[in-house]
Structure formats: structure tokens, C-alpha cells
Amino acid sequence: MLTLPGALRAAVIAHARADHPDEACGVIAGPAGSDRPERFIPMTNAERSPTFYRFDSMEQLRVWREMDERDEEPVVIYHSHTATEAYPSRTDIAYASEPGAHYVLVSTRDPDQAEVRSFRIVDGTVTEEEVCVPEDGPVPE
């Protein structure tokens, strides 16, 4: 189960809406070993595509180094799907390289409602998990 504070869930949805019709992507970092998402880090989709995302390699290097310096890890890796359901594509599964992370997908296909789902992706196996959203929590940076 992923516990995702309401403020962080709202930040992910807002980023997905802002980048629509292109896919949005980013990370929510948390203290290493805690499985607790705390620090919202929106990133650039280097592909600028409505059907695919890829972190900019230099930005990813900077973000991962910063997490290391802060003794953090990527608790959540998120991206949006602009025209399909919030479920990992074959490409998403192939590129999933953080076995400890929660992969959160947001569908922005409906302008009035955001579908938010979380998955664990390990060795090509996708497992959906419950998302618990407490309304109080840290405010995104």
C-alpha cells in the first residue's frame, strides 16, 4: 500500500494537468528506507510527447545526486497518460528500474476527473496496490 498525502497527490495531478497534452513525469523523494513520500520533484519530459516520457538525463543525474546527498530515495516515480487509463504500458514496464519505488500513474484523459493508481513493477511483473490518501501531510516544495 502507498500512503500518499493529499497535498502530494494534488501536486502530481496539477503537474499532469499543466503538461497535458504531453505526459508529465517526476519523483517524490523520501528518507532512505522509510517508504514515506515527502519531497515533490517535478521533472521535464525530455520527449515532450503525449504517448511517452523520459527523464532528461542531466536533470535525472542532478536529482538522484541530490537525493543521495539528502539521504533520500525515489519513493514514488510518477507520470501521466493523456489518452489512456492509468496503467503501465509495455514501455513503462520495460523502463521501470527502481524495484523499491511505487510507480504512480495519472490519467488526464477526462478533463473533469483524474484517475490515480499505484503499482509495483519488479522484473517485468506489475502489481497494483491500494493508495491511501490522508488529507493532511507535507506541503510540496
Tab-separated table of C-alpha atoms in Angstrom:
chain	number	residue	atom	x	y	z
A	1	MET	CA	0.000	0.000	0.000
A	2	LEU	CA	1.144	3.520	-0.809
A	3	THR	CA	0.322	6.295	1.647
A	4	LEU	CA	0.286	9.476	-0.424
A	5	PRO	CA	-0.654	12.664	1.458
A	6	GLY	CA	-3.422	14.684	-0.186
A	7	ALA	CA	-1.138	17.656	-0.882
A	8	LEU	CA	1.310	15.445	-2.791
A	9	ARG	CA	-1.482	13.708	-4.720
A	10	ALA	CA	-2.826	17.148	-5.683
A	11	ALA	CA	0.657	18.284	-6.781
A	12	VAL	CA	1.069	15.232	-9.050
A	13	ILE	CA	-2.363	15.830	-10.625
A	14	ALA	CA	-1.639	19.557	-11.078
A	15	HIS	CA	1.662	18.765	-12.826
A	16	ALA	CA	-0.077	16.229	-15.082
A	17	ARG	CA	-2.767	18.764	-15.993
A	18	ALA	CA	-0.207	21.535	-16.600
A	19	ASP	CA	1.839	19.406	-19.021
A	20	HIS	CA	-1.204	17.971	-20.844
A	21	PRO	CA	-1.379	17.103	-23.743
A	22	ASP	CA	2.192	15.841	-23.159
A	23	GLU	CA	2.951	13.275	-20.487
A	24	ALA	CA	4.249	14.706	-17.217
A	25	CYS	CA	6.807	12.936	-15.046
A	26	GLY	CA	8.637	13.295	-11.783
A	27	VAL	CA	9.628	11.850	-8.440
A	28	ILE	CA	8.525	12.110	-4.839
A	29	ALA	CA	11.547	11.556	-2.635
A	30	GLY	CA	11.536	10.358	0.933
A	31	PRO	CA	14.013	9.386	3.620
A	32	ALA	CA	16.003	6.316	2.575
A	33	GLY	CA	14.366	3.136	3.828
A	34	SER	CA	11.220	4.870	5.064
A	35	ASP	CA	8.792	4.222	2.168
A	36	ARG	CA	7.438	7.698	3.053
A	37	PRO	CA	6.945	10.151	0.138
A	38	GLU	CA	7.727	13.699	1.257
A	39	ARG	CA	9.500	15.891	-1.315
A	40	PHE	CA	7.761	16.586	-4.636
A	41	ILE	CA	10.185	16.897	-7.568
A	42	PRO	CA	8.508	17.635	-10.917
A	43	MET	CA	10.796	16.798	-13.800
A	44	THR	CA	10.983	17.531	-17.509
A	45	ASN	CA	9.699	15.028	-20.028
A	46	ALA	CA	12.631	15.111	-22.443
A	47	GLU	CA	10.440	13.552	-25.139
A	48	ARG	CA	7.718	16.238	-24.975
A	49	SER	CA	5.315	13.556	-26.150
A	50	PRO	CA	1.648	12.725	-25.463
A	51	THR	CA	2.467	8.994	-25.562
A	52	PHE	CA	5.905	8.576	-23.977
A	53	TYR	CA	8.048	10.046	-21.226
A	54	ARG	CA	11.743	10.008	-20.492
A	55	PHE	CA	13.555	11.918	-17.781
A	56	ASP	CA	16.129	14.370	-19.098
A	57	SER	CA	19.400	12.536	-18.361
A	58	MET	CA	21.222	15.559	-16.900
A	59	GLU	CA	18.243	16.514	-14.743
A	60	GLN	CA	17.888	12.905	-13.562
A	61	LEU	CA	21.572	12.781	-12.616
A	62	ARG	CA	21.215	16.031	-10.664
A	63	VAL	CA	18.040	14.872	-8.866
A	64	TRP	CA	19.457	11.442	-7.964
A	65	ARG	CA	22.689	13.050	-6.658
A	66	GLU	CA	20.642	15.495	-4.607
A	67	MET	CA	18.616	12.616	-3.143
A	68	ASP	CA	21.864	10.807	-2.256
A	69	GLU	CA	23.209	13.931	-0.534
A	70	ARG	CA	19.969	14.259	1.466
A	71	ASP	CA	19.884	10.529	2.325
A	72	GLU	CA	16.695	10.163	0.283
A	73	GLU	CA	15.469	7.755	-2.330
A	74	PRO	CA	12.764	7.857	-5.022
A	75	VAL	CA	9.746	6.578	-3.089
A	76	VAL	CA	7.350	7.447	-5.937
A	77	ILE	CA	8.092	7.723	-9.636
A	78	TYR	CA	5.106	9.215	-11.399
A	79	HIS	CA	3.962	10.030	-14.886
A	80	SER	CA	0.735	10.699	-16.706
A	81	HIS	CA	-1.150	9.062	-19.524
A	82	THR	CA	-3.007	11.605	-21.597
A	83	ALA	CA	-5.456	9.448	-23.557
A	84	THR	CA	-5.476	6.060	-21.845
A	85	GLU	CA	-6.151	4.588	-18.426
A	86	ALA	CA	-3.660	4.892	-15.593
A	87	TYR	CA	-1.991	1.521	-16.147
A	88	PRO	CA	1.649	0.839	-17.075
A	89	SER	CA	2.317	0.358	-20.779
A	90	ARG	CA	4.792	-2.208	-22.068
A	91	THR	CA	7.320	0.604	-22.389
A	92	ASP	CA	6.662	1.763	-18.810
A	93	ILE	CA	7.261	-1.783	-17.586
A	94	ALA	CA	10.455	-2.167	-19.623
A	95	TYR	CA	11.903	1.106	-18.277
A	96	ALA	CA	10.945	0.529	-14.617
A	97	SER	CA	14.378	0.392	-12.968
A	98	GLU	CA	13.656	1.160	-9.302
A	99	PRO	CA	12.266	-2.052	-7.749
A	100	GLY	CA	11.602	-0.347	-4.408
A	101	ALA	CA	9.602	2.527	-5.881
A	102	HIS	CA	5.875	2.977	-6.184
A	103	TYR	CA	5.007	3.762	-9.806
A	104	VAL	CA	2.104	6.215	-9.761
A	105	LEU	CA	0.169	6.842	-12.952
A	106	VAL	CA	-2.320	9.625	-13.516
A	107	SER	CA	-4.714	9.619	-16.436
A	108	THR	CA	-5.676	13.069	-17.698
A	109	ARG	CA	-7.930	11.765	-20.485
A	110	ASP	CA	-11.012	13.066	-18.627
A	111	PRO	CA	-10.686	16.831	-18.071
A	112	ASP	CA	-13.038	16.696	-15.069
A	113	GLN	CA	-11.607	13.722	-13.216
A	114	ALA	CA	-8.099	12.385	-12.630
A	115	GLU	CA	-7.566	8.656	-12.290
A	116	VAL	CA	-4.631	7.977	-9.931
A	117	ARG	CA	-3.284	4.448	-9.458
A	118	SER	CA	-0.105	2.975	-7.984
A	119	PHE	CA	1.870	-0.095	-8.996
A	120	ARG	CA	4.955	-2.020	-8.020
A	121	ILE	CA	6.966	-3.105	-11.050
A	122	VAL	CA	9.673	-5.689	-10.361
A	123	ASP	CA	11.353	-7.802	-13.040
A	124	GLY	CA	8.557	-7.055	-15.512
A	125	THR	CA	5.786	-8.049	-13.106
A	126	VAL	CA	3.143	-5.392	-12.427
A	127	THR	CA	1.215	-5.457	-9.152
A	128	GLU	CA	-1.404	-2.821	-8.419
A	129	GLU	CA	-1.550	-1.557	-4.854
A	130	GLU	CA	-4.002	0.442	-2.809
A	131	VAL	CA	-3.418	4.188	-2.467
A	132	CYS	CA	-4.274	5.669	0.915
A	133	VAL	CA	-4.657	9.461	0.783
A	134	PRO	CA	-4.652	11.189	4.171
A	135	GLU	CA	-5.739	14.784	3.711
A	136	ASP	CA	-3.070	16.307	5.912
A	137	GLY	CA	0.545	15.958	5.040
A	138	PRO	CA	3.625	17.827	3.919
A	139	VAL	CA	3.203	20.685	1.522
A	140	PRO	CA	5.175	20.145	-1.710
A	141	GLU	CA	8.345	22.204	-2.073
